[in-house]
Coordinates of C-alpha atoms in Angstrom, one line a residue:
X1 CA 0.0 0.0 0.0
X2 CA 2.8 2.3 0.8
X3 CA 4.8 1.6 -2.6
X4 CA 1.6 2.6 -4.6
X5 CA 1.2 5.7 -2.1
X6 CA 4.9 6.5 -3.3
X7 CA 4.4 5.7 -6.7
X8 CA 1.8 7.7 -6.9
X9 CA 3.1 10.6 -5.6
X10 CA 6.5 10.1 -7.7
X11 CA 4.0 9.9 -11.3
X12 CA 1.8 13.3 -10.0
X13 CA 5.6 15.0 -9.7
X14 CA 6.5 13.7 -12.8
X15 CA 3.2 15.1 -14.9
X16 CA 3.7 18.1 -12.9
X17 CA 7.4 18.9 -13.7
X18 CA 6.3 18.2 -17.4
X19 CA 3.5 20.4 -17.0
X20 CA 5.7 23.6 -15.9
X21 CA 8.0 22.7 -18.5
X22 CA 5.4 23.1 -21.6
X23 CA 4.6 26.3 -20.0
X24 CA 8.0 27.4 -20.1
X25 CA 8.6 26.0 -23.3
X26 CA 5.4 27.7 -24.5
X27 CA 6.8 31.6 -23.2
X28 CA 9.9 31.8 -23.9
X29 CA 9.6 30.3 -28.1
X30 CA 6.1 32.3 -28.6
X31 CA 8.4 35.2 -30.4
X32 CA 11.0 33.0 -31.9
X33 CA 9.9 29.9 -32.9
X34 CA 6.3 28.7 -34.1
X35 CA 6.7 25.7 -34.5
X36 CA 8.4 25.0 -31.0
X37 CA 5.1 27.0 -29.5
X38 CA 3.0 24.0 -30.8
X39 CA 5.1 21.3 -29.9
X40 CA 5.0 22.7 -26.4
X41 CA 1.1 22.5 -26.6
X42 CA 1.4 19.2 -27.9
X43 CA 3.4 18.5 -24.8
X44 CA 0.8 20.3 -22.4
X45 CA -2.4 18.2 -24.1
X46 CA 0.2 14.7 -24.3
X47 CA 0.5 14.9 -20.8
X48 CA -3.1 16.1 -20.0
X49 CA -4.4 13.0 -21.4
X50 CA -1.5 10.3 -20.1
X51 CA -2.0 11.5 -16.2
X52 CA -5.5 10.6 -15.7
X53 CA -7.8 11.5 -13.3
X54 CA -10.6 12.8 -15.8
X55 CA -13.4 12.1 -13.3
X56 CA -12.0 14.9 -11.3
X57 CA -11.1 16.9 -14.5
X58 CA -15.0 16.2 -15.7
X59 CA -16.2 17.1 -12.4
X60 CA -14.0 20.9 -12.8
X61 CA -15.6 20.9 -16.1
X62 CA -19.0 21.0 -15.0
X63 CA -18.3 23.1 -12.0
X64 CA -16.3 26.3 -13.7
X65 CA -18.4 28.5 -15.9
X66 CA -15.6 30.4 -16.4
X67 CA -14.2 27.0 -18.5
X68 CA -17.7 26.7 -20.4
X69 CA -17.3 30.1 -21.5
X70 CA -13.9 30.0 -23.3
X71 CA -14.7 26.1 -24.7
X72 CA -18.1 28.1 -26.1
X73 CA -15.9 30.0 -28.9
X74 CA -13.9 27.2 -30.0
X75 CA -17.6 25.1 -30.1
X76 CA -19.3 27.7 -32.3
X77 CA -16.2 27.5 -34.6
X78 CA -17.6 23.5 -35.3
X79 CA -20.7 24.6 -35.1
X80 CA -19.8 26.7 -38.5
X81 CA -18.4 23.5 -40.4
X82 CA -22.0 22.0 -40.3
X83 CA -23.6 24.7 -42.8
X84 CA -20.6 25.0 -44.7
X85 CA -20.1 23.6 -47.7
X86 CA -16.4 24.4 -48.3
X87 CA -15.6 21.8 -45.5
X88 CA -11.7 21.5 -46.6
X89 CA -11.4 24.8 -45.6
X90 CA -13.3 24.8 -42.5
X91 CA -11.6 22.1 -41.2
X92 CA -8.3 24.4 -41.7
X93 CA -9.7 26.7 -40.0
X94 CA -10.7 24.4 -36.7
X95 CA -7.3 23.1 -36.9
X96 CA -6.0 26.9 -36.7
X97 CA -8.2 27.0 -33.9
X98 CA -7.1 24.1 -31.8
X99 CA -5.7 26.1 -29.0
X100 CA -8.8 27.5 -28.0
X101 CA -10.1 24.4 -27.1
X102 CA -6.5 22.8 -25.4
X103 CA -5.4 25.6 -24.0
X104 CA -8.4 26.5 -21.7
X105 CA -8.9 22.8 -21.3
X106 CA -5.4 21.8 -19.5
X107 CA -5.5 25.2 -17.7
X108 CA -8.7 25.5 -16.8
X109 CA -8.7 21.7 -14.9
X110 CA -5.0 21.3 -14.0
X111 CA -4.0 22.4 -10.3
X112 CA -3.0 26.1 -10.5
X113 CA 0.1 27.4 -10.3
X114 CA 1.9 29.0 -6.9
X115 CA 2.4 32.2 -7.0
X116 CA 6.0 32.5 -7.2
X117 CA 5.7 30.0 -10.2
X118 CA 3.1 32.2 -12.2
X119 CA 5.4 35.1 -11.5
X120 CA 8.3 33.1 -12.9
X121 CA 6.8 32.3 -15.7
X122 CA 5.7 36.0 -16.6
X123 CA 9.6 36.8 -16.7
X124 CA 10.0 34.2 -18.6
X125 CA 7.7 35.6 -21.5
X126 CA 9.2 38.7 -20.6
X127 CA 12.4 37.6 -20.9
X128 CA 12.3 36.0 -23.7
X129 CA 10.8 39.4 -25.3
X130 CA 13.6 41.0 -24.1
X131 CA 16.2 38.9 -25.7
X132 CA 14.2 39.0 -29.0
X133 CA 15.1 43.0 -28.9
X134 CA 18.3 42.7 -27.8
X135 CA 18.4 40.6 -31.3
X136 CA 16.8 43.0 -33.2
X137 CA 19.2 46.2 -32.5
X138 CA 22.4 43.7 -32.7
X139 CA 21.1 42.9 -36.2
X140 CA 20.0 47.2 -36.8
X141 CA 23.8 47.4 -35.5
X142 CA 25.2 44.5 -38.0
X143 CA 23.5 45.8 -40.9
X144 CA 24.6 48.9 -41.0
X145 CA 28.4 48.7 -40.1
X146 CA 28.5 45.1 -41.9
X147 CA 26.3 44.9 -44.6
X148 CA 25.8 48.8 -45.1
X149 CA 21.9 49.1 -45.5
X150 CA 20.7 52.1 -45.0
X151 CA 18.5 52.9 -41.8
X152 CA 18.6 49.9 -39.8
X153 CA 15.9 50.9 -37.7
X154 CA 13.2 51.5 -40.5
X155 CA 9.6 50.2 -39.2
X156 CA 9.7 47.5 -41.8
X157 CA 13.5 46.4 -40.8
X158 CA 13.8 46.3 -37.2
X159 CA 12.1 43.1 -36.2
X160 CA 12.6 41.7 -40.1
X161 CA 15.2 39.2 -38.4
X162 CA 12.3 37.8 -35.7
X163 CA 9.8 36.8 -39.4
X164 CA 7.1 37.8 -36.9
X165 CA 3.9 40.2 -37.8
X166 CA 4.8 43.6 -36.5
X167 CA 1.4 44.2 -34.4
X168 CA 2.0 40.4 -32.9
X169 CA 5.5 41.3 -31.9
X170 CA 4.3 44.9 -30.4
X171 CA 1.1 43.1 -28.7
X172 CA 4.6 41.5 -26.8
X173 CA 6.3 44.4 -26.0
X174 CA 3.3 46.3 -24.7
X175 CA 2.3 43.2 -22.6
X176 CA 5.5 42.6 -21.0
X177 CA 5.8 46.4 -20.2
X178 CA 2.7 45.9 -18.7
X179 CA 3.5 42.9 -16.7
X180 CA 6.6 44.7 -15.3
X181 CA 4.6 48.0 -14.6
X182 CA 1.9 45.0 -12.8
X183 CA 5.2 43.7 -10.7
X184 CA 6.0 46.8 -9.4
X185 CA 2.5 48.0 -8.5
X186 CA 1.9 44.3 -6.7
X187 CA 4.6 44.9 -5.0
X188 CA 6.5 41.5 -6.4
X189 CA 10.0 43.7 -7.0
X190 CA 10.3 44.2 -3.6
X191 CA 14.5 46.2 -3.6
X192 CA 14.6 50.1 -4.6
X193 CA 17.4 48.4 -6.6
X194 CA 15.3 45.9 -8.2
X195 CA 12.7 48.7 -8.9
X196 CA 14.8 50.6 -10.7
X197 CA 16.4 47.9 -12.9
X198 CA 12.8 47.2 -14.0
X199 CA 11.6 50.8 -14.3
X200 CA 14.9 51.2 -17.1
X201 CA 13.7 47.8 -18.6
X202 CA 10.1 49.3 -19.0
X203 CA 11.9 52.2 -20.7
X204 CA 13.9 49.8 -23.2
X205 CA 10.6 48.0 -24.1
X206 CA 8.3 51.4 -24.0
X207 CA 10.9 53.0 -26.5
X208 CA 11.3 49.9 -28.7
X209 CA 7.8 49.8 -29.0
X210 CA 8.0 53.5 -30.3
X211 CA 10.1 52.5 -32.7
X212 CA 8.0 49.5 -34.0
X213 CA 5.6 51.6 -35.0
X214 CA 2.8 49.3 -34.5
X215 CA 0.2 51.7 -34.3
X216 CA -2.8 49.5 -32.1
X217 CA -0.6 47.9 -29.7
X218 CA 0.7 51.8 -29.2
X219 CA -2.6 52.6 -28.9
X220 CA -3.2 50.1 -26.2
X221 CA -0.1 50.7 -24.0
X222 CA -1.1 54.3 -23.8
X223 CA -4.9 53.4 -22.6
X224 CA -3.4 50.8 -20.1
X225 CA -0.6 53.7 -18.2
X226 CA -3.4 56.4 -18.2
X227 CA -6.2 53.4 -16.9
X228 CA -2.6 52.4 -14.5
X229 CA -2.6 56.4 -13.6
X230 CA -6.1 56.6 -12.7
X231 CA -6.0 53.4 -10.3
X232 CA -2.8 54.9 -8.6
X233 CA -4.1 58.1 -8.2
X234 CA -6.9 56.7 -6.6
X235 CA -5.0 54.9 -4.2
X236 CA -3.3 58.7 -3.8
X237 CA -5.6 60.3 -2.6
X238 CA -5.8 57.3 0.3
X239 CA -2.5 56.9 0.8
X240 CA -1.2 60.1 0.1
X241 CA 1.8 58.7 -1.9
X242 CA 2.2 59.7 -5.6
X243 CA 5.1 57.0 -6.3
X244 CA 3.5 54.7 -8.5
X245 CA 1.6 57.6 -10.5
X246 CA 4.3 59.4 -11.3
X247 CA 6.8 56.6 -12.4
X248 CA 3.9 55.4 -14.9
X249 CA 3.7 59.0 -15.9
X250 CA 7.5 59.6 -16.0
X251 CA 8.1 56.1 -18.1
X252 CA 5.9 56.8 -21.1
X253 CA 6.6 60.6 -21.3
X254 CA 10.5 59.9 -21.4
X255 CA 9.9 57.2 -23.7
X256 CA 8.3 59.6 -26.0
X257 CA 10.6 62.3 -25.7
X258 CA 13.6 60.0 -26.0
X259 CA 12.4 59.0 -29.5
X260 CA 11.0 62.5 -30.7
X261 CA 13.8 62.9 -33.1
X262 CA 13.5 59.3 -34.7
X263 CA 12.1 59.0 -38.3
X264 CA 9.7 56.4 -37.1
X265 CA 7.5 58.4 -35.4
X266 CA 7.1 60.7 -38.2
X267 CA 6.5 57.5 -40.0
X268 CA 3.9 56.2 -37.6
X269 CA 1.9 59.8 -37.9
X270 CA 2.0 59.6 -41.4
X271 CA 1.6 56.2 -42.1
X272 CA -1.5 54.9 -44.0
X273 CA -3.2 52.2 -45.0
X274 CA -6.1 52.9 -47.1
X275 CA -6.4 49.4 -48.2
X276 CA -7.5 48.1 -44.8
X277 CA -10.6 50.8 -44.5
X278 CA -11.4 49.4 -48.2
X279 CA -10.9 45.9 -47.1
X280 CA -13.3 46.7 -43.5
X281 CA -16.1 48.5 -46.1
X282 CA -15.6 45.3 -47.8
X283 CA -16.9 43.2 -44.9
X284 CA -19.4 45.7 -43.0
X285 CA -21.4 45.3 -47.1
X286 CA -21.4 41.1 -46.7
X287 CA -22.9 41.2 -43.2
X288 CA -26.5 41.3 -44.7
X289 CA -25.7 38.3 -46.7
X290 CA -24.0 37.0 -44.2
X291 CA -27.1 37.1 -41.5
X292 CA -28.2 35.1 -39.1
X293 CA -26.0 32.9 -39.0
X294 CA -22.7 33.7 -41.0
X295 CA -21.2 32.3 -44.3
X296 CA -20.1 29.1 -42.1
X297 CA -16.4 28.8 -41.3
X298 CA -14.9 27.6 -44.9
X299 CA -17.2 29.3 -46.9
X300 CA -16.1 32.7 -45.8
X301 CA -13.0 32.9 -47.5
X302 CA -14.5 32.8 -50.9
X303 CA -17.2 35.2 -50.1
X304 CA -14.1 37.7 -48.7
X305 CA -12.6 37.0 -52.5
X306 CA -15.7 37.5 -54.4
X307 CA -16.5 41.0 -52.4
X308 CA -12.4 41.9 -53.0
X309 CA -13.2 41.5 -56.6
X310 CA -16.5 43.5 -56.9
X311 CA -14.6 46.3 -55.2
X312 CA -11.7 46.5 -57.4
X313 CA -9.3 45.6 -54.4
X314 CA -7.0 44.0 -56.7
X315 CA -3.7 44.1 -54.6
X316 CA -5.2 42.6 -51.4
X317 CA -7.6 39.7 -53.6
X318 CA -3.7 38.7 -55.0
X319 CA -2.4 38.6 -51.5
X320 CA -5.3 36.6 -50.0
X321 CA -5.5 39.3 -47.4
X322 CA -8.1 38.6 -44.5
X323 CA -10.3 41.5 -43.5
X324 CA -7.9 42.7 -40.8
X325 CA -10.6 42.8 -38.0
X326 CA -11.4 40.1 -35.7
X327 CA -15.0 41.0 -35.3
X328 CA -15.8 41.6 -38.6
X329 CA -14.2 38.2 -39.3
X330 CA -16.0 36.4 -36.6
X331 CA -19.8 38.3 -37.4
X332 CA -19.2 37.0 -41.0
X333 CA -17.9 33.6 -40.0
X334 CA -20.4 32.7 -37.4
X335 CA -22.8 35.4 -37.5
X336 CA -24.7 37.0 -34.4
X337 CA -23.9 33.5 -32.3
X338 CA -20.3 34.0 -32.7
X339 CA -19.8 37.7 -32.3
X340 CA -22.2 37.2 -29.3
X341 CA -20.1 34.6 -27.6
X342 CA -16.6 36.4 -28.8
X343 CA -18.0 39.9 -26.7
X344 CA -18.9 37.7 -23.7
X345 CA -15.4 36.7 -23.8
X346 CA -13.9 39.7 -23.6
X347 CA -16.4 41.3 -21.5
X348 CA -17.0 38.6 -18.5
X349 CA -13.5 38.8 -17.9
X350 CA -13.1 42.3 -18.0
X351 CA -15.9 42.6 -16.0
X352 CA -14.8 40.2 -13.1
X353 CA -11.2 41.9 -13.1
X354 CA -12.0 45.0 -12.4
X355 CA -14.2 43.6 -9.4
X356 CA -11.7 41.9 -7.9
X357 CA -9.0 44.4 -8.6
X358 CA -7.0 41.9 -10.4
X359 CA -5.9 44.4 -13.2
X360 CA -3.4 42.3 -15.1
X361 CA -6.6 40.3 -16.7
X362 CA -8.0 43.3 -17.4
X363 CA -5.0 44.7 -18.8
X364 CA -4.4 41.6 -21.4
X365 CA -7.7 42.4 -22.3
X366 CA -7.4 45.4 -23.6
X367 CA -4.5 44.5 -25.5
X368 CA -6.6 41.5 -27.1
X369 CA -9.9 43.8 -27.6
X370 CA -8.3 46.7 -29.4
X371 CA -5.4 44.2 -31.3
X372 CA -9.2 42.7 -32.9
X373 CA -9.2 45.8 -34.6
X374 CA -7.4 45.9 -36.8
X375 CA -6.2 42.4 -37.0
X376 CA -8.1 39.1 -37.9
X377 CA -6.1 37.5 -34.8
X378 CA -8.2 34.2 -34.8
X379 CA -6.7 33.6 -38.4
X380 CA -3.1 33.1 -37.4
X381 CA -1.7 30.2 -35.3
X382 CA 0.4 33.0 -33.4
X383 CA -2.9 35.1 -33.0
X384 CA -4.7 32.3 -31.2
X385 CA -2.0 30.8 -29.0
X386 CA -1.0 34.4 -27.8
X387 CA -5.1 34.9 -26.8
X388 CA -5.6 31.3 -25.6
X389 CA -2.6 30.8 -23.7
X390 CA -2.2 33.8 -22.1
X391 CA -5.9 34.2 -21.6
X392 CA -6.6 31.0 -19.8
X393 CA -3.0 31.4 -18.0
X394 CA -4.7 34.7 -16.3
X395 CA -8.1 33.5 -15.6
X396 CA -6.8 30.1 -13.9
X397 CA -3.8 31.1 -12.0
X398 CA -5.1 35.0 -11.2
X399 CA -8.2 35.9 -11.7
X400 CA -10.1 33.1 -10.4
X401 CA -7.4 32.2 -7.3
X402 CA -8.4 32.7 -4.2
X403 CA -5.0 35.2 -2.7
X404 CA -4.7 34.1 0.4
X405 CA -5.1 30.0 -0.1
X406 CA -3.6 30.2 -3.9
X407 CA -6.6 27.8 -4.4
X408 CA -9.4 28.3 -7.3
X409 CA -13.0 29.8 -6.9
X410 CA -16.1 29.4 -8.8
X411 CA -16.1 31.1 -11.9

């Protein structure tokens, strides 16, 4: 009886270590390598399955709305292949999709991290975002010493050695900047030294960003330090202590200032994109067609070709563009369901993190509500592991943990 005890315990440590390690494995390649980011899913979902216990696991299931409501948007996505007749593609699609459905399901029923171990692996992510710069200006600095091209730092050359999407890469920056600006508000960098190491590294990412010149996640960081100013100042007025108010302050006004002589934010201001209004007016004139219901998910993409060529939009119909808005994409996709169940997403959580004060969900959602604006998110693999994992990271080991006993709540 004792061996098995032992044994026991011995195989729960073993699916545990492996556990943390897919999560590690998951941060610090999301930036670098794709297809490393999947296998470390694979590993998460592999070792979901091979440690048993799904009585318990079923049991979580039924009990965490919270769980129902993420596995929702990944059902309505099957729900599409039914009534779609294109079934190759919608099947592409779900596959695209997977994460949605794994992600939340090992999170959402697996024992929740410690503390110290979700805050580990938040450094990780940031970390690894941080090393991903640090590869971007040696390359700026290579290139122009070595190789001799001119302006190094361009908006289209500074992350070109990374082969990411430039919004996916500043949705990174902005979000670690923000989990930094979260450590020190939390009080998790304890050391006036340690503070100011991580107030300089907010800087680095906060002018990097700047000089990215990805427009939404910009866009973002600035309504997440004047929503981080307003929840400080609060707490002012209480505590009569303007500390954290004014380093938020201070951080993004010298990151501006620091960068007001660089060409890219004269390129940011006057950078356009008319195709992607014309590719938005493109969409909003299907949704009629598209009603109840949507176009099903593999019939849409022929639909988005058809109404490219009606409107002349040569270029993008060539390039197989998508219609660069996650909403628009969903509404068309799945109809009124879908966009229904996509708000309620984004909203419940919001919602429940700004009761409970815990501001780093709400935080990732902004990031993920206003990044849906102008980017189909849902139709890239990076798109939907950054939302799913990060998402059901938050909700199971933050927002829904009880602080004092680090154990879950209903949700």
């Amino acid at each position: 009886m004792e061996s098995s005890i032992t044994s026991g315990t011995k195989r729960q440590r073993i699916h545990r270590a492996i556990f943390l390690f897919g999560l590690g494995l998951f941060a610090v390649s999301y930036i670098f390598l794709m297809h490393v980011n999947i296998y470390a899913v694979l590993i998460l979902f592999l070792n979901w399955i091979s440690e048993g216990g799904f009585k318990a696991k079923l049991n979580v299931i039924k009990q965490q709305r919270m769980l129902w409501l993420f596995l929702s948007l990944y059902l309505v996505h099957v729900i599409g292949i039914f009534y779609s007749s294109n079934l190759t593609g919608g099947f592409l699609h779900l596959e695209r999709k997977l994460g949605l459905l794994v992600l939340p399901l090992v999170l959402g029923t697996t024992r929740p991290l410690k503390k110290e171990q979700f805050h580990l692996l938040l450094m990780l992510f940031v970390s690894s975002i941080f090393a991903a710069l640090v590869l971007c200006y040696a390359y700026a600095v290579y290139s122009h010493f070595w190789l001799h091209i001119p302006d190094p730092l361009s908006v289209d050359r500074f992350h070109s050695i990374l082969g990411v999407h430039r919004t996916f890469f500043g949705l990174s920056i902005a979000f670690s900047a923000t989990i930094l600006m979260w450590f020190i508000r939390e009080k998790v960098i304890a050391t006036i030294r340690q503070r100011f190491m991580i107030g300089s590294l907010i800087l680095f990412f906060l002018v990097s960003l700047v000089l990215l010149a990805s427009r939404m996640p910009l866009l973002s960081m600035v309504v997440i330090i004047v929503f981080m100013t307003f929840i400080s100042l609060s707490r002012v007025i209480r505590r009569k202590s303007a500390l954290t108010a004014i380093l938020f302050v201070a951080i993004i006004g010298a990151g501006f200032v620091q960068v007001s002589d660089n060409s890219s934010v004269d390129r940011l201001s006057n950078y356009k994109e008319t195709s992607r209004q014309e590719m938005w007016m493109a969409a909003v004139e299907l949704i009629p067609e598209a009603m109840p219901f949507g176009f099903g998910l593999g019939d849409v993409d022929a639909e988005r070709a058809r109404k490219y060529l009606e409107n002349g939009l040569y270029t993008v119909y060539n390039l197989n563009h998508n219609f660069h808005n996650q909403y628009l994409e969903t509404i068309l996709q799945l109809g009124i369901p879908g966009i229904l169940i996509l708000l309620a997403n984004l909203t419940i959580v919001f919602l429940i993190a700004i009761r409970k004060k815990k501001y780093l969900a709400a935080y990732f959602i902004v990031f993920v509500g206003l990044g849906f604006v102008t980017e189909s998110m849902f139709q890239t693999q990076k798109g939907v592991m950054f939302y799913a994992f990060f998402n059901s990271l938050l909700c199971f080991n933050y927002l829904l943990i009880d602080n004092e006993t680090n154990k879950p709540v209903a949700g």
